[in-house]
């Protein structure tokens, strides 16, 4: 058993021993969003009236398992004319079978009235063979540890989060999947351009009378280090990592018992990028595995290996790959009327063209989903989603590439903590070049006229 998992178990055993001495309780947590069905559409942070009963421990987990039946296609020919000399190229066949399950663990503690800490772990994921920390943060909803009722009227509407955590850019990540935590996602996939990151930083929330706001900053590093960052040579080479600035503002109101309306705008900016990338930091991957991967082949008598990656599926996502700097804006409308939900994403992004070059490049994303929940407790749902992304991979490219996806799903909450869903996906790639590298003697591009489609059955438990 690995080191972090051992530490987690020691903490649990320690807390249990304290409980025997009547020093510690379990589950008496303040301002915590449910990890099950009740947490769906609980955006940002939550204020409640739970009483502080002393030191209390929270232990949770999330697991998901997928059975996948996906086929991949592209427009590459079966034989390549000279001078390419590509022999034996084909997309890899994938089995209809179970994929590697994922599991998470969450450990929290209510340390003081209005103060709690959270540690999130990936017990099993594709990125690491070891258990490893996703993040840990302190959440402060009261300042009574300074003085009783200190700034009580301000803290009634304010929350402060400090630590390594899932940074709150946009609303889409609240309805997405992350490793074993998939119960809040009505679908199997996240957005094609998946904005998800866990940097070290601080976020300050002020929510009042339906208005929601957040201002945050991170150190701009996914992997923490004091090592100087040196970019590739270029006219605008940067050697200093800038902090990331985050902001959100919007309105969220339960108009009556049947109608809720929410509209938010979010901002992300980093002037000198470090090792963080907003669109490639989902370390566990998600959704569909082994799509648009090639078998081994030869190119001009040089062996080209299979590109199947057991750790992730970058082919299923779009990463604009900005360097030097990056700015993103996301607008998210949300309407829920009885069992009908409408959620949208408008995301406008820009950044440095490549390392050492600040020339502006852009990519834009649009997504919309419709979910109808029904049954006595809305335990069933049917859902549909359309998502499209367009942008240049470099400014030197002649055309923008486009990736679009149609996805549909049906789901059943067997309990508030157990969900089974059946998902259909059809994703297409347009304007990708036929070859990667020197044209036309480079390697074959799997995304040239690419498409994958099929079914995934997903079972998830979260508590």
Coordinates of C-alpha atoms in Angstrom, one line a residue:
X1 CA 0.0 0.0 0.0
X2 CA 1.4 3.3 -1.0
X3 CA 2.6 6.2 1.3
X4 CA -0.3 8.6 0.9
X5 CA -2.9 5.9 1.4
X6 CA -1.0 4.8 4.5
X7 CA -1.1 8.4 5.8
X8 CA -4.9 8.6 5.1
X9 CA -5.5 5.3 7.0
X10 CA -3.4 6.5 9.9
X11 CA -5.5 9.7 10.1
X12 CA -8.7 7.7 10.1
X13 CA -7.5 5.3 12.8
X14 CA -6.3 8.3 14.8
X15 CA -9.7 10.0 14.6
X16 CA -11.5 6.7 15.4
X17 CA -9.4 6.3 18.5
X18 CA -10.3 9.9 19.5
X19 CA -13.9 9.1 19.0
X20 CA -13.6 6.3 21.6
X21 CA -12.5 8.9 24.1
X22 CA -15.6 11.1 23.2
X23 CA -13.3 13.7 21.7
X24 CA -14.4 13.4 18.1
X25 CA -17.6 12.8 16.2
X26 CA -18.2 11.8 12.6
X27 CA -20.2 13.5 9.9
X28 CA -21.1 16.8 11.7
X29 CA -19.8 19.0 8.9
X30 CA -20.7 22.6 8.1
X31 CA -21.3 24.1 4.7
X32 CA -20.6 20.9 2.8
X33 CA -22.0 20.1 -0.6
X34 CA -23.3 16.5 -0.9
X35 CA -21.2 14.2 -3.0
X36 CA -24.4 12.3 -4.1
X37 CA -27.5 13.2 -6.0
X38 CA -28.4 16.1 -3.7
X39 CA -25.2 17.9 -4.8
X40 CA -26.3 18.2 -8.4
X41 CA -26.5 21.8 -9.5
X42 CA -25.0 23.0 -6.2
X43 CA -22.6 25.4 -7.8
X44 CA -19.7 27.3 -6.1
X45 CA -20.1 27.1 -2.3
X46 CA -22.9 26.5 0.2
X47 CA -23.9 28.2 3.5
X48 CA -26.0 26.2 5.9
X49 CA -27.1 26.4 9.6
X50 CA -25.4 23.2 10.8
X51 CA -24.2 23.7 14.4
X52 CA -20.5 23.2 15.4
X53 CA -20.3 20.2 17.8
X54 CA -16.6 20.0 18.1
X55 CA -13.9 18.3 16.1
X56 CA -15.7 16.1 13.6
X57 CA -14.4 13.8 10.8
X58 CA -15.9 13.2 7.3
X59 CA -14.9 10.3 5.1
X60 CA -16.2 9.8 1.6
X61 CA -15.5 8.0 -1.6
X62 CA -16.5 7.8 -5.3
X63 CA -16.1 4.9 -7.7
X64 CA -17.0 4.4 -11.4
X65 CA -16.9 1.5 -13.8
X66 CA -17.5 1.7 -17.6
X67 CA -18.3 -0.9 -20.2
X68 CA -17.3 0.6 -23.6
X69 CA -18.3 -0.3 -27.1
X70 CA -16.7 2.4 -29.3
X71 CA -15.5 2.3 -32.9
X72 CA -13.0 4.7 -34.6
X73 CA -12.8 5.9 -38.2
X74 CA -10.8 8.4 -40.3
X75 CA -10.3 9.3 -44.0
X76 CA -6.7 8.0 -44.3
X77 CA -6.5 5.7 -47.4
X78 CA -5.6 2.0 -47.1
X79 CA -2.5 2.6 -49.2
X80 CA -0.4 5.8 -49.4
X81 CA 1.0 7.1 -52.7
X82 CA 4.6 8.0 -53.0
X83 CA 6.5 9.9 -51.6
X84 CA 4.9 9.0 -48.2
X85 CA 5.8 5.3 -48.3
X86 CA 3.5 4.5 -45.3
X87 CA 3.0 0.8 -45.0
X88 CA 0.6 -1.1 -42.7
X89 CA -1.2 2.0 -41.3
X90 CA -4.6 1.4 -39.7
X91 CA -6.6 2.6 -36.7
X92 CA -6.5 0.2 -33.8
X93 CA -9.5 -2.0 -33.2
X94 CA -10.8 -1.9 -29.6
X95 CA -12.8 -4.5 -27.8
X96 CA -16.2 -4.1 -26.4
X97 CA -15.2 -4.6 -22.8
X98 CA -14.8 -3.1 -19.3
X99 CA -12.2 -0.3 -19.0
X100 CA -10.0 0.3 -15.9
X101 CA -12.3 1.4 -13.0
X102 CA -11.5 4.6 -11.0
X103 CA -11.8 5.4 -7.3
X104 CA -11.5 8.5 -5.2
X105 CA -11.3 9.1 -1.4
X106 CA -12.2 12.3 0.4
X107 CA -11.2 13.0 4.0
X108 CA -12.4 16.1 5.8
X109 CA -12.4 17.5 9.3
X110 CA -14.5 20.3 11.0
X111 CA -11.7 21.9 12.9
X112 CA -13.6 24.9 14.4
X113 CA -16.9 26.7 14.1
X114 CA -16.9 27.7 10.4
X115 CA -13.5 26.2 9.6
X116 CA -13.0 22.9 7.9
X117 CA -10.2 21.1 5.9
X118 CA -10.5 18.7 3.0
X119 CA -8.1 16.2 1.5
X120 CA -9.0 14.6 -1.9
X121 CA -7.2 11.5 -3.1
X122 CA -7.2 9.5 -6.3
X123 CA -7.1 5.9 -5.0
X124 CA -7.0 4.4 -8.5
X125 CA -6.6 6.4 -11.8
X126 CA -5.0 6.0 -15.1
X127 CA -2.4 8.8 -14.6
X128 CA -0.6 7.1 -11.7
X129 CA -0.2 3.5 -10.5
X130 CA 0.0 5.0 -7.0
X131 CA -2.6 6.6 -4.8
X132 CA -1.9 10.4 -5.0
X133 CA -3.4 13.6 -3.8
X134 CA -5.7 15.5 -6.0
X135 CA -5.6 18.5 -3.6
X136 CA -6.2 19.7 -0.1
X137 CA -7.7 23.0 1.1
X138 CA -9.0 24.9 4.1
X139 CA -12.5 26.5 3.9
X140 CA -13.3 29.4 6.2
X141 CA -16.9 30.5 6.6
X142 CA -16.5 32.2 10.0
X143 CA -13.6 34.1 11.7
X144 CA -14.6 33.2 15.2
X145 CA -11.2 31.7 15.8
X146 CA -9.9 35.3 15.9
X147 CA -12.7 36.6 18.1
X148 CA -16.3 35.5 18.7
X149 CA -18.5 37.1 15.9
X150 CA -15.5 38.8 14.3
X151 CA -16.8 40.4 11.1
X152 CA -19.9 38.3 11.5
X153 CA -22.0 40.4 9.1
X154 CA -19.4 40.1 6.4
X155 CA -18.7 36.4 6.8
X156 CA -22.5 35.7 6.7
X157 CA -22.1 36.0 2.9
X158 CA -18.3 35.3 2.5
X159 CA -16.3 32.1 2.2
X160 CA -12.5 31.8 1.8
X161 CA -10.8 28.8 0.4
X162 CA -7.0 28.3 0.6
X163 CA -4.9 25.4 -0.7
X164 CA -4.4 23.1 -3.7
X165 CA -7.9 22.7 -5.1
X166 CA -10.1 22.5 -8.2
X167 CA -10.0 26.1 -9.3
X168 CA -13.4 27.6 -9.9
X169 CA -13.3 28.8 -13.5
X170 CA -16.7 28.5 -15.1
X171 CA -19.7 26.4 -14.1
X172 CA -19.2 23.5 -16.5
X173 CA -16.8 21.7 -14.2
X174 CA -19.5 21.3 -11.6
X175 CA -21.4 19.1 -14.0
X176 CA -18.5 17.1 -15.2
X177 CA -16.6 13.9 -14.4
X178 CA -13.3 13.7 -12.5
X179 CA -11.8 10.2 -12.1
X180 CA -14.2 8.2 -9.9
X181 CA -16.4 11.2 -9.3
X182 CA -18.9 11.0 -12.1
X183 CA -22.3 11.0 -10.4
X184 CA -23.0 14.7 -11.1
X185 CA -22.4 14.3 -14.8
X186 CA -25.6 13.2 -16.7
X187 CA -23.3 12.1 -19.6
X188 CA -20.0 10.2 -19.8
X189 CA -18.0 13.0 -21.5
X190 CA -17.0 16.5 -20.3
X191 CA -16.7 19.4 -22.7
X192 CA -14.4 18.8 -25.7
X193 CA -12.2 21.7 -24.5
X194 CA -12.2 20.6 -20.9
X195 CA -11.4 23.5 -18.5
X196 CA -10.2 21.8 -15.4
X197 CA -7.2 22.6 -13.2
X198 CA -6.0 22.1 -9.6
X199 CA -3.5 24.8 -8.7
X200 CA -2.3 26.2 -5.3
X201 CA -4.2 29.4 -4.6
X202 CA -6.9 31.3 -2.8
X203 CA -10.6 32.0 -3.7
X204 CA -12.8 34.5 -1.9
X205 CA -16.6 34.2 -2.4
X206 CA -19.3 36.8 -1.7
X207 CA -22.8 35.5 -2.4
X208 CA -25.9 37.6 -1.4
X209 CA -29.5 38.0 -2.4
X210 CA -29.0 35.8 -5.5
X211 CA -25.8 37.6 -6.6
X212 CA -22.8 35.3 -6.8
X213 CA -19.2 36.5 -7.0
X214 CA -15.7 35.0 -6.7
X215 CA -12.2 36.5 -6.9
X216 CA -9.2 34.2 -6.9
X217 CA -5.5 33.8 -7.6
X218 CA -3.2 30.8 -8.0
X219 CA 0.5 30.5 -8.3
X220 CA 0.2 29.2 -11.9
X221 CA 1.8 25.8 -11.3
X222 CA 0.1 22.4 -11.4
X223 CA 3.2 20.8 -10.0
X224 CA 4.7 22.9 -7.3
X225 CA 8.4 23.7 -7.6
X226 CA 10.9 26.6 -7.1
X227 CA 12.7 25.7 -10.3
X228 CA 13.0 28.6 -12.8
X229 CA 10.9 28.2 -15.9
X230 CA 12.9 28.7 -19.1
X231 CA 10.9 28.6 -22.4
X232 CA 12.2 27.7 -25.8
X233 CA 14.2 30.3 -27.6
X234 CA 12.2 33.1 -29.2
X235 CA 11.9 36.9 -29.4
X236 CA 9.6 37.1 -26.3
X237 CA 11.0 34.4 -24.1
X238 CA 9.6 34.5 -20.5
X239 CA 11.4 33.0 -17.5
X240 CA 9.0 34.1 -14.7
X241 CA 5.8 32.3 -14.0
X242 CA 2.9 34.7 -13.3
X243 CA 0.0 34.0 -11.0
X244 CA -3.3 33.0 -12.5
X245 CA -6.2 35.4 -11.9
X246 CA -9.7 34.0 -11.6
X247 CA -13.0 35.8 -11.3
X248 CA -16.7 34.9 -11.5
X249 CA -19.8 37.0 -11.3
X250 CA -23.5 36.2 -11.8
X251 CA -27.0 35.8 -10.6
X252 CA -28.7 32.6 -9.3
X253 CA -32.3 32.8 -8.1
X254 CA -35.0 30.3 -7.2
X255 CA -37.9 32.3 -8.7
X256 CA -40.5 30.0 -7.3
X257 CA -40.8 26.3 -6.3
X258 CA -40.7 25.3 -10.0
X259 CA -38.3 27.7 -11.6
X260 CA -34.6 28.4 -11.0
X261 CA -32.5 30.8 -13.2
X262 CA -28.7 31.2 -13.1
X263 CA -26.3 33.2 -15.3
X264 CA -22.6 33.5 -14.7
X265 CA -19.6 34.9 -16.4
X266 CA -16.1 33.7 -15.6
X267 CA -12.6 34.9 -16.3
X268 CA -9.2 33.2 -16.3
X269 CA -5.8 34.9 -17.2
X270 CA -2.2 34.0 -16.9
X271 CA 0.5 36.4 -18.3
X272 CA 3.4 34.0 -18.2
X273 CA 2.4 30.4 -18.2
X274 CA 4.2 27.8 -16.0
X275 CA 3.5 24.1 -16.1
X276 CA -0.3 24.6 -15.8
X277 CA -2.6 24.2 -18.8
X278 CA -6.3 24.8 -18.2
X279 CA -7.2 22.4 -21.0
X280 CA -4.8 19.5 -20.3
X281 CA -4.8 19.2 -16.5
X282 CA -7.4 16.5 -16.0
X283 CA -4.8 14.0 -14.9
X284 CA -7.1 11.0 -14.7
X285 CA -8.7 11.4 -18.1
X286 CA -12.4 10.6 -18.7
X287 CA -15.0 9.2 -21.0
X288 CA -13.7 7.2 -24.0
X289 CA -10.5 5.1 -24.1
X290 CA -8.4 4.1 -27.0
X291 CA -10.3 6.2 -29.6
X292 CA -8.5 7.2 -32.8
X293 CA -5.2 5.4 -31.9
X294 CA -3.1 3.7 -34.6
X295 CA -1.5 0.3 -34.7
X296 CA 2.2 0.1 -35.3
X297 CA 3.3 0.8 -38.9
X298 CA 6.3 1.9 -41.0
X299 CA 7.0 5.2 -42.7
X300 CA 9.9 5.4 -45.1
X301 CA 11.1 2.1 -43.6
X302 CA 11.1 3.7 -40.1
X303 CA 9.0 2.0 -37.4
X304 CA 6.2 4.1 -36.0
X305 CA 4.8 2.8 -32.7
X306 CA 1.2 2.5 -31.7
X307 CA 0.0 5.7 -29.9
X308 CA -2.4 3.9 -27.6
X309 CA -2.1 5.6 -24.2
X310 CA -3.5 3.7 -21.2
X311 CA -3.3 6.9 -19.0
X312 CA -5.4 9.3 -21.0
X313 CA -7.3 10.0 -24.2
X314 CA -6.1 13.4 -25.5
X315 CA -7.6 12.4 -28.9
X316 CA -11.1 12.8 -27.4
X317 CA -10.4 16.4 -26.3
X318 CA -9.2 19.6 -27.8
X319 CA -6.2 21.4 -26.2
X320 CA -5.4 24.7 -27.9
X321 CA -1.9 24.4 -26.4
X322 CA -1.3 28.1 -25.7
X323 CA 2.2 29.2 -24.6
X324 CA 3.5 32.3 -22.9
X325 CA 0.1 33.6 -21.9
X326 CA -3.6 32.6 -22.0
X327 CA -7.0 34.2 -21.4
X328 CA -10.4 32.5 -21.2
X329 CA -13.9 33.8 -20.8
X330 CA -16.8 31.5 -20.1
X331 CA -20.5 32.3 -19.9
X332 CA -22.9 29.7 -18.5
X333 CA -26.7 30.1 -18.5
X334 CA -28.7 27.6 -16.5
X335 CA -32.5 27.2 -16.2
X336 CA -34.4 24.5 -14.3
X337 CA -38.2 24.3 -14.6
X338 CA -39.6 21.4 -12.7
X339 CA -37.7 18.4 -14.1
X340 CA -36.4 20.2 -17.2
X341 CA -32.8 21.5 -17.2
X342 CA -31.1 23.7 -19.8
X343 CA -27.4 24.4 -19.4
X344 CA -25.1 26.2 -21.8
X345 CA -21.4 27.0 -22.3
X346 CA -20.0 29.9 -24.4
X347 CA -16.2 29.9 -24.1
X348 CA -13.9 32.4 -25.8
X349 CA -10.2 31.7 -25.4
X350 CA -6.9 33.2 -26.6
X351 CA -3.2 32.8 -25.9
X352 CA 0.3 32.9 -27.2
X353 CA 0.8 31.1 -30.4
X354 CA 3.8 29.0 -29.3
X355 CA 6.7 29.0 -26.8
X356 CA 8.6 32.3 -27.1
X357 CA 6.0 33.9 -29.4
X358 CA 3.2 36.1 -28.0
X359 CA 1.3 36.3 -31.3
X360 CA -2.4 35.9 -30.4
X361 CA -4.2 32.7 -31.3
X362 CA -7.9 31.9 -30.5
X363 CA -10.2 29.0 -30.0
X364 CA -13.9 29.1 -29.2
X365 CA -16.3 26.5 -27.7
X366 CA -20.1 26.3 -27.6
X367 CA -22.1 23.6 -25.8
X368 CA -25.6 23.1 -24.8
X369 CA -27.4 20.3 -23.0
X370 CA -31.0 19.4 -22.2
X371 CA -31.9 17.1 -19.3
X372 CA -35.3 16.0 -18.3
X373 CA -35.5 14.4 -14.9
X374 CA -38.7 12.5 -13.9
X375 CA -40.0 10.0 -11.4
X376 CA -41.2 10.6 -7.8
X377 CA -37.8 11.9 -6.8
X378 CA -36.5 12.7 -10.2
X379 CA -34.6 9.4 -10.1
X380 CA -34.7 8.9 -13.9
X381 CA -33.5 11.2 -16.7
X382 CA -33.0 11.5 -20.4
X383 CA -30.5 13.9 -21.8
X384 CA -29.0 15.3 -25.0
X385 CA -25.9 17.5 -25.6
X386 CA -24.2 19.2 -28.6
X387 CA -20.7 20.6 -28.3
X388 CA -18.4 22.2 -30.9
X389 CA -14.9 23.7 -30.7
X390 CA -13.0 25.6 -33.5
X391 CA -9.6 27.1 -33.6
X392 CA -6.1 27.0 -35.1
X393 CA -3.5 24.8 -33.6
X394 CA -0.8 27.3 -34.8
X395 CA -1.2 30.6 -36.6
X396 CA 0.8 29.1 -39.5
X397 CA -2.1 26.7 -40.2
X398 CA -4.2 27.5 -43.3
X399 CA -7.5 26.5 -41.6
X400 CA -9.1 26.3 -38.3
X401 CA -9.8 22.8 -37.1
X402 CA -13.2 21.9 -35.8
X403 CA -14.3 19.1 -33.4
X404 CA -18.0 18.5 -32.7
X405 CA -19.9 16.0 -30.7
X406 CA -23.5 14.8 -30.3
X407 CA -24.1 12.9 -27.0
X408 CA -27.2 11.4 -25.5
X409 CA -27.8 9.6 -22.3
X410 CA -30.4 7.9 -20.1
X411 CA -29.9 7.4 -16.4
X412 CA -31.4 5.9 -13.2
X413 CA -30.5 6.9 -9.7
X414 CA -31.0 3.6 -7.9
X415 CA -30.4 5.5 -4.7
X416 CA -29.1 9.0 -4.1
X417 CA -25.6 7.6 -4.1
X418 CA -25.8 5.0 -6.9
X419 CA -26.3 5.9 -10.6
X420 CA -26.4 3.8 -13.7
X421 CA -26.3 5.5 -17.2
X422 CA -26.2 4.5 -20.8
X423 CA -24.5 7.0 -23.1
X424 CA -24.2 7.3 -26.9
X425 CA -21.5 9.5 -28.5
X426 CA -20.7 10.6 -32.0
X427 CA -17.7 12.9 -32.4
X428 CA -16.2 14.3 -35.6
X429 CA -13.0 16.0 -36.6
X430 CA -12.7 18.5 -39.5
X431 CA -9.9 20.2 -41.3
X432 CA -7.1 18.3 -39.7
X433 CA -4.0 17.8 -41.9
X434 CA -3.4 14.4 -43.4
X435 CA 0.2 14.2 -42.1
X436 CA 1.9 15.3 -38.9
X437 CA 5.3 16.9 -39.5
X438 CA 6.8 17.3 -43.0
X439 CA 4.0 17.1 -45.6
X440 CA 3.5 14.7 -47.2
X441 CA 6.3 12.6 -45.7
X442 CA 5.3 13.0 -42.1
X443 CA 3.5 10.4 -40.1
X444 CA -0.2 9.8 -40.7
X445 CA -2.5 12.1 -38.6
X446 CA -5.2 9.9 -36.9
X447 CA -7.5 12.9 -36.7
X448 CA -7.7 13.4 -40.4
X449 CA -11.4 13.1 -41.2
X450 CA -11.6 11.4 -37.7
X451 CA -14.8 10.0 -36.1
X452 CA -15.6 7.8 -33.2
X453 CA -19.0 6.7 -32.0
X454 CA -20.6 4.1 -29.9
X455 CA -22.1 3.2 -26.5
X456 CA -20.8 3.3 -22.9
X457 CA -22.5 1.9 -19.9
X458 CA -21.4 3.6 -16.7
X459 CA -22.1 2.7 -13.1
X460 CA -21.0 5.1 -10.4
X461 CA -21.2 5.3 -6.6
X462 CA -20.5 8.4 -4.6
X463 CA -21.0 9.1 -0.9

